[in-house]
XYZ file of C-alpha atoms in Angstrom:
505
model
C 152.020 125.533 99.390
C 154.455 128.201 100.764
C 153.496 126.109 104.171
C 154.581 122.710 102.407
C 157.814 124.065 100.859
C 159.137 125.477 104.713
C 157.669 122.175 106.281
C 159.698 120.262 103.776
C 162.891 122.473 104.547
C 162.360 121.691 108.086
C 162.153 118.068 107.683
C 164.497 117.071 104.648
C 167.269 120.006 105.600
C 169.795 117.185 107.053
C 172.528 115.393 105.152
C 171.181 112.313 107.114
C 168.493 111.810 104.969
C 170.804 110.172 102.586
C 171.709 107.523 104.854
C 168.499 106.058 104.632
C 166.001 106.836 101.878
C 163.445 104.113 102.637
C 161.893 105.545 106.016
C 158.850 107.544 105.554
C 157.995 110.874 107.111
C 154.543 112.861 106.932
C 155.879 114.740 103.658
C 156.832 111.367 101.836
C 153.368 110.245 101.069
C 152.447 113.778 99.596
C 155.598 113.766 97.346
C 154.849 110.320 96.162
C 151.275 111.273 95.413
C 152.182 114.464 93.610
C 154.962 113.257 91.225
C 153.945 109.231 91.680
C 157.480 108.430 92.681
C 158.786 106.025 95.431
C 159.751 106.812 98.879
C 163.418 106.849 98.447
C 162.815 109.213 95.431
C 160.266 111.073 97.347
C 163.062 111.842 100.168
C 165.904 112.270 97.602
C 163.585 115.168 95.865
C 162.516 116.160 99.216
C 166.452 116.921 100.161
C 167.078 118.597 97.147
C 164.422 120.895 97.331
C 165.282 121.706 100.923
C 169.102 122.664 100.002
C 167.623 124.625 97.390
C 166.070 126.627 99.651
C 169.156 127.774 101.182
C 171.065 128.104 97.973
C 169.188 130.307 95.609
C 171.445 129.619 92.740
C 170.686 125.615 92.976
C 172.342 122.608 94.520
C 175.222 120.933 93.016
C 174.528 117.008 93.311
C 177.733 115.661 93.212
C 178.382 117.272 96.562
C 176.075 115.173 98.222
C 177.005 111.893 96.340
C 180.763 111.515 97.086
C 180.153 108.476 98.730
C 178.018 106.923 96.291
C 178.932 104.650 93.406
C 179.152 105.897 89.833
C 175.665 103.723 88.978
C 173.860 104.919 91.942
C 174.822 108.617 91.168
C 173.973 108.048 87.450
C 170.364 106.978 88.976
C 170.114 109.997 90.776
C 170.784 112.252 87.957
C 168.496 109.927 86.026
C 165.541 110.297 88.599
C 166.141 114.234 88.289
C 166.121 114.430 84.497
C 162.944 112.107 84.209
C 160.989 114.635 86.255
C 161.738 117.333 83.825
C 160.960 114.851 80.859
C 157.367 114.552 82.503
C 156.957 117.822 81.554
C 155.936 118.722 85.535
C 158.175 121.633 84.440
C 159.371 123.220 81.516
C 163.020 124.234 81.601
C 165.327 125.784 79.150
C 168.171 123.731 78.088
C 170.854 122.944 80.927
C 168.685 124.801 83.298
C 167.837 121.686 85.016
C 171.207 119.419 84.582
C 174.164 119.492 82.880
C 175.057 115.890 81.897
C 176.874 114.017 79.140
C 174.111 112.317 77.473
C 176.461 109.312 76.523
C 177.008 108.755 80.370
C 180.438 108.439 79.771
C 181.801 111.480 81.847
C 180.341 112.939 85.066
C 180.392 116.309 85.225
C 181.329 117.415 88.936
C 178.729 120.513 88.414
C 175.583 119.003 87.593
C 173.199 120.927 89.095
C 169.504 121.549 89.966
C 168.419 125.245 89.820
C 166.574 126.158 93.016
C 163.201 127.546 91.387
C 162.866 124.409 89.185
C 162.585 122.328 92.331
C 160.466 124.800 93.823
C 158.185 124.393 90.727
C 157.997 120.836 91.041
C 155.695 121.431 93.716
C 153.076 123.393 91.760
C 150.349 121.089 91.730
C 148.755 122.848 88.592
C 151.953 121.739 86.641
C 151.324 118.233 87.137
C 150.386 117.503 83.489
C 151.868 114.186 82.810
C 151.133 113.859 79.029
C 153.194 111.105 77.098
C 154.261 112.471 73.699
C 153.640 110.152 70.808
C 157.434 109.309 70.305
C 157.381 108.409 74.025
C 154.457 106.087 73.541
C 155.967 104.518 70.902
C 158.930 103.597 72.881
C 156.962 102.296 75.522
C 155.309 99.819 73.151
C 158.859 98.683 72.040
C 159.785 97.953 75.574
C 156.450 95.836 75.595
C 156.919 93.831 73.124
C 160.768 92.850 74.243
C 159.432 92.051 77.591
C 156.372 90.108 76.486
C 158.228 87.743 73.575
C 159.794 85.429 76.346
C 156.372 85.052 77.352
C 154.961 83.998 73.790
C 158.204 81.433 73.956
C 156.649 79.905 76.952
C 153.276 79.496 75.745
C 154.703 77.564 73.013
C 156.768 75.444 75.440
C 160.277 76.632 74.093
C 161.671 77.942 77.484
C 160.876 76.692 81.023
C 158.936 78.972 83.394
C 162.489 79.431 85.467
C 164.669 79.763 82.544
C 161.590 82.788 81.153
C 161.778 84.095 84.955
C 165.635 84.537 84.854
C 165.669 86.245 81.545
C 162.742 88.685 82.404
C 164.223 89.869 85.323
C 167.347 90.284 83.071
C 165.518 92.433 80.796
C 163.379 94.486 83.589
C 166.832 95.232 85.164
C 168.172 96.687 82.155
C 165.184 99.190 81.305
C 165.825 102.631 81.188
C 165.161 103.755 84.504
C 162.867 106.858 83.134
C 160.651 104.627 81.426
C 157.027 104.294 82.273
C 157.204 100.578 82.004
C 159.838 100.385 84.418
C 158.256 103.145 86.575
C 155.282 100.893 86.839
C 156.753 97.840 86.969
C 159.415 98.598 89.726
C 156.676 98.815 92.094
C 155.995 95.331 92.072
C 157.909 91.980 93.409
C 158.675 89.736 90.087
C 156.155 87.440 90.686
C 153.647 90.293 90.498
C 155.536 91.772 87.471
C 155.362 88.547 85.783
C 151.562 88.139 86.257
C 150.899 91.989 85.037
C 153.222 91.349 82.039
C 151.146 87.606 81.193
C 148.071 89.891 81.590
C 149.209 92.580 78.919
C 150.416 89.653 76.746
C 147.491 88.206 76.984
C 145.134 90.799 75.689
C 147.079 91.081 72.644
C 146.142 87.175 71.819
C 142.840 87.412 69.701
C 142.169 83.765 70.771
C 142.206 84.865 74.729
C 138.849 85.808 75.879
C 138.978 87.895 79.147
C 137.804 84.733 81.273
C 140.788 82.633 80.013
C 143.564 84.624 80.884
C 144.031 84.376 84.808
C 143.282 80.596 84.435
C 146.113 80.198 81.585
C 148.384 82.177 83.810
C 148.008 79.510 87.052
C 148.748 76.663 84.574
C 152.010 78.173 83.356
C 153.220 78.901 86.489
C 151.733 76.046 88.325
C 151.096 78.285 91.538
C 147.831 78.477 93.973
C 145.388 80.592 92.330
C 144.422 82.385 95.630
C 148.109 83.284 96.200
C 148.238 85.177 93.041
C 144.735 86.332 92.733
C 145.984 88.798 96.009
C 148.352 89.713 93.496
C 146.290 91.115 90.762
C 144.070 92.963 93.658
C 147.310 94.592 94.334
C 147.745 95.865 91.035
C 144.286 96.955 90.460
C 143.975 98.606 93.739
C 147.232 100.610 92.996
C 146.900 101.453 89.347
C 142.859 101.798 88.765
C 141.197 102.526 92.346
C 138.583 104.514 90.428
C 136.593 101.655 88.756
C 138.503 98.496 90.340
C 134.872 97.502 91.037
C 134.102 97.352 87.726
C 137.284 95.457 85.816
C 136.860 91.983 88.117
C 133.961 89.755 88.425
C 134.823 86.933 90.741
C 132.653 83.618 90.471
C 129.582 85.807 89.968
C 130.454 88.103 93.008
C 130.386 85.426 95.720
C 133.206 86.144 98.170
C 133.605 82.663 99.259
C 136.624 81.620 96.825
C 138.277 78.479 96.292
C 140.795 77.473 94.050
C 138.607 75.443 92.111
C 135.530 77.782 91.512
C 137.404 81.020 90.690
C 136.531 82.479 87.412
C 138.223 85.916 86.832
C 137.298 88.149 84.164
C 139.771 90.866 83.373
C 138.637 94.227 81.332
C 141.034 93.640 78.065
C 140.825 97.587 77.447
C 141.921 98.827 80.685
C 145.094 96.566 80.924
C 145.841 97.848 77.165
C 145.678 101.347 78.302
C 147.447 100.928 81.304
C 150.621 101.386 79.769
C 149.433 103.812 76.950
C 148.097 106.495 78.687
C 148.887 106.842 82.346
C 146.583 109.867 83.229
C 143.538 107.894 81.989
C 143.516 104.924 84.022
C 139.720 105.447 84.905
C 138.719 104.382 81.417
C 136.738 101.089 80.783
C 134.473 99.484 78.570
C 131.713 101.376 80.407
C 133.122 104.483 79.933
C 135.148 105.349 76.786
C 137.545 107.890 76.245
C 136.997 109.036 72.835
C 138.817 111.647 70.079
C 136.723 111.232 67.180
C 138.207 112.653 64.059
C 135.479 112.384 61.033
C 137.387 111.633 58.147
C 134.908 113.327 55.740
C 133.577 116.913 55.524
C 130.433 117.473 57.944
C 127.369 118.875 56.119
C 123.889 119.049 57.339
C 121.014 120.931 55.904
C 120.924 124.313 56.109
C 118.860 124.756 59.353
C 120.368 122.102 61.399
C 123.776 123.530 60.545
C 122.562 127.062 62.079
C 121.103 125.173 65.235
C 124.722 123.198 65.527
C 126.797 126.624 65.808
C 123.978 128.008 68.129
C 124.319 125.111 70.216
C 128.053 124.920 70.054
C 128.575 128.785 71.139
C 126.038 128.130 73.732
C 128.239 125.200 75.504
C 131.314 127.329 75.093
C 129.491 130.235 76.888
C 128.389 127.853 79.857
C 124.813 128.949 78.819
C 123.750 125.056 77.525
C 124.957 121.891 79.347
C 122.155 119.367 78.890
C 121.447 118.333 74.935
C 118.928 116.098 73.460
C 119.374 114.861 70.064
C 116.498 113.007 68.150
C 115.754 111.663 65.095
C 115.411 108.370 63.048
C 118.215 106.005 62.094
C 120.824 107.603 59.803
C 119.978 110.775 60.456
C 123.624 111.782 61.891
C 122.523 112.158 65.608
C 125.671 110.254 66.448
C 127.466 112.311 64.155
C 126.398 115.657 65.448
C 127.368 114.754 69.085
C 131.407 113.980 68.162
C 131.000 117.068 65.786
C 129.826 118.990 68.510
C 132.649 117.601 71.231
C 135.194 118.951 68.032
C 133.424 122.321 67.890
C 133.784 123.329 71.461
C 137.179 121.555 71.817
C 135.826 119.239 74.662
C 136.735 115.703 74.601
C 133.973 113.091 74.352
C 133.257 110.523 77.176
C 131.129 107.729 75.674
C 128.675 105.502 77.710
C 128.711 101.993 76.207
C 125.167 100.538 76.750
C 126.141 96.732 76.457
C 128.002 96.881 79.836
C 124.410 97.610 81.568
C 123.083 94.794 79.693
C 124.205 91.830 82.451
C 123.178 94.440 85.163
C 119.729 95.083 83.792
C 118.052 92.951 86.630
C 120.519 93.535 89.529
C 123.075 96.320 89.367
C 121.923 98.738 87.003
C 121.495 101.526 89.331
C 124.925 101.044 91.088
C 126.088 100.883 87.393
C 124.709 104.322 86.420
C 125.494 105.854 89.665
C 129.257 104.699 88.976
C 129.133 106.448 85.694
C 128.291 109.950 87.042
C 130.536 109.195 89.912
C 133.582 108.420 87.333
C 132.889 111.138 85.095
C 132.971 113.694 88.115
C 136.268 112.257 89.017
C 137.547 112.247 85.666
C 137.006 116.205 85.356
C 138.780 116.815 88.675
C 141.781 114.725 87.502
C 142.267 116.060 84.264
C 141.287 119.710 85.475
C 138.974 120.102 82.252
C 135.734 120.062 80.839
C 134.390 116.593 79.193
C 131.235 116.052 77.275
C 129.266 112.347 78.918
C 127.546 111.384 75.779
C 124.876 108.878 76.192
C 124.221 107.331 72.685
C 120.207 106.090 72.152
C 119.436 106.562 75.885
C 116.562 104.117 75.415
C 118.997 100.961 75.203
C 120.017 102.144 78.782
C 116.228 103.307 80.197
C 114.274 100.476 79.008
C 116.126 97.244 79.436
C 113.221 95.068 80.575
C 110.101 95.682 82.425
C 107.784 98.491 82.681
C 108.925 98.583 86.386
C 112.414 98.225 85.980
C 112.129 100.837 83.184
C 110.096 103.338 85.380
C 112.555 102.884 88.212
C 115.924 103.408 86.015
C 114.272 106.499 84.071
C 113.536 107.921 87.532
C 116.765 107.839 88.725
C 118.702 109.181 85.726
C 116.713 111.881 86.180
C 117.854 112.557 89.559
C 121.076 112.133 88.660
C 120.548 115.137 85.666
C 119.172 117.407 88.403
C 122.445 117.180 90.251
C 124.778 116.826 87.446
C 126.533 120.054 86.269
C 128.471 118.560 83.482
C 128.138 118.605 79.907
C 125.626 116.003 78.568
C 124.366 115.015 75.084
C 122.024 112.360 75.057
C 120.393 110.824 71.531
C 117.275 109.233 71.033
C 115.575 107.552 68.132
C 112.444 107.340 70.067
C 111.483 110.524 71.542
C 107.869 109.404 72.220
C 108.896 107.005 74.785
C 110.711 109.618 76.617
C 108.693 110.969 79.481
C 107.926 114.509 79.844
C 109.818 115.233 82.772
C 112.881 113.713 81.348
C 112.442 115.640 78.465
C 112.355 118.919 80.722
C 116.032 118.487 81.934
C 117.230 119.360 78.983
C 118.246 122.572 77.729
C 118.393 122.171 74.003
C 116.214 119.382 72.150
C 117.762 119.212 68.549
C 115.445 117.327 65.847
C 117.930 115.805 62.844
C 116.642 115.027 59.525
C 117.792 113.069 56.636
C 120.096 114.984 54.394
C 117.971 116.608 51.613
C 119.101 116.837 47.531
C 121.328 120.154 48.346
C 122.977 118.518 51.160
C 123.684 115.277 49.382
C 125.127 117.398 46.748
C 127.676 119.671 48.777
C 128.825 116.317 50.629
C 129.748 114.542 47.456
C 131.472 117.649 46.230
C 133.531 118.249 49.384
C 134.299 114.764 49.816
C 135.056 113.599 46.161
C 137.729 115.561 43.922
C 137.160 114.057 40.430
C 133.126 113.856 40.441
C 131.345 115.451 37.718
C 128.410 117.911 38.333
C 126.069 115.407 36.226
C 127.214 112.508 38.523
C 126.446 114.384 41.673
C 122.734 115.674 40.579
C 121.969 111.972 39.210
C 123.585 110.618 42.641
C 121.367 113.117 44.885
C 118.211 111.814 43.226
C 118.368 108.758 45.694
C 116.849 109.170 49.225
C 119.583 108.267 51.452
C 120.732 108.446 54.963
C 123.809 110.129 56.171
C 125.259 106.565 56.933
C 124.654 105.759 52.995
C 126.042 109.035 52.044
C 129.253 108.254 53.485
C 129.385 104.781 52.248
C 128.482 106.385 48.815
C 131.678 108.623 49.025
C 133.842 105.433 50.115
C 132.266 103.267 47.097
C 132.720 105.952 44.602
C 136.473 106.871 45.595
C 136.979 102.839 45.551
C 135.042 101.935 42.456
C 134.842 105.294 40.468
C 135.617 103.669 37.044
C 131.867 101.457 38.002
C 128.781 102.326 36.522
C 126.722 104.704 38.813
C 124.123 102.317 39.333
C 126.320 99.454 40.578
C 127.934 101.930 43.160
C 124.417 102.655 44.410
C 123.424 99.282 44.434
C 126.398 98.754 46.786
C 125.198 100.750 49.461
C 121.448 99.216 49.534
C-alpha cells in the first residue's frame, strides 16, 4: 500500500491534473475500482491524496478551486463528503470537512485531513454498507423517478415529454445518492431503460419475459440497439452472474428484432438499488438473514446436538452438516437456527432454478453455484453458509443416468469445497454412501414430543392455561403444525380448542 501511495504522489502531484480530469493514467483504474467512482472523481481524489502527502496537516480545497464556479466547487465538496458517508473511513466531526450544511456560505478553510485521505486507500476499510435510513431515501428517489414512466404507460404523456421530465429529475438528484451515482454512469437512453426495468418489476402484472418487449413498444426503437444497452448495464453492475440473468431466444446467438425473447431476473433488478454490495444475488442464490418469529424449541437430545454442532462450526471443526428426517421435523428451521447461532449469513440455493436445466445445463449451474459462493466470500470478506434444502430435488431430477452423473459431480465439488455447507434431506436412504461420507456431522431430526410441544406453546403464547397446554400437546403434531397452532391460538383464542385444532389439520 505504501508503494501505491508513493506512486499516486509521483503521478498526481501536479496542478495541471485539474485542467483535464477525464484523462486516465495507470492509477486511475485502481482508484475507480476501489471506491466505485468515475474517472474525474478518481483523478481528483488522487490529486488530493498527493497534496496531503506534502502537507501532513491536510489540503485546503479552496486553494485549488479558485477558478471553478460555485456549483463545481460544491460538487467537489459533495464528492469528498460522500466518501466519508460511505463509511470507507470513520471520522470525528469536522475532521473531513468544515462546511455549511445549507450550502449557502462557502468556508475558504474547507479542508481534507491528510491521514483521512490515506486511510481511504486501505482496502480493508471498504465496507460500503447502506444504512436503513439511506435505503429509505433511495426508495423514495426511485419512486419519484418511476412515476413519470407510470404516466407514460397510461398514455398521459408522450415519450418526448417523459424524456425531458426524467432528465430534469435525474439532474436534480443529490449527487451523493446511490441512485444518482449508478445512473450517472450511463447515457440518458440507458438511464431510461434501467428505470423502466426497475419500474416494471414493481408491476405485478408483468412477467420477466414481457418487460423488454413493452419497453421497445413504448420507445418505438429498434430492439437490437437497445439490447446492447441492457448488456452494458448487466456487464457493469452484475458481472458475476450475468449469464444467469438473461436468456435470449433459448440461447440462440443469431438474434433478429423479430425473434428476441428476453427474460430478466426480477429479484436482481430490485436488489440492484437496494444493496449495492450484494449484486451477486439471484433467484438461484438467495441471500437470507432469517429471523424466526417464535422461540425455537426442539426435543432435548436434538437441542444438545445443535449446541455441539454450533460450537464446532464456530471453532472451524465442522464444515459440512447433513440434516435428515421426515417432512415437518424442523430440518429447514435447524439450518436457519444454526445460521443465527453461529452469526453466519445463509445463502440458500433455489432448486426450482435447476429444473429447466435438468437435461442440458444442470452441471453448469451447479458449478456456478459453488463459484459464485466462493466469490461472495471473497467480496464480503466473511464466511457464509451454503444451504441446499431437500438435496434430493437437486440430485434426482430425472433418469438414473442423469442422477448418477449429477451426484458424482456434486461429490467432486464437496471434496474441493472449503466453506460451510448445510444440506437437508427427507430421503436419507436415497443418498449413496460415498456422498454421506463427505459430511462431518449427520443430524437426525424427530417430530416434537409432548414435552417439546408444551414448551413451544408456553414460550410463545402468554395467556394460555396449563390445562389447555396439556390438552393440545396430546395431539401428534409436526413442527409446522405446532407453529400454525401458535398463530391460530393467538388469532382465535376465544374459539373452542377443538375448532383451533381442526384449523391446523
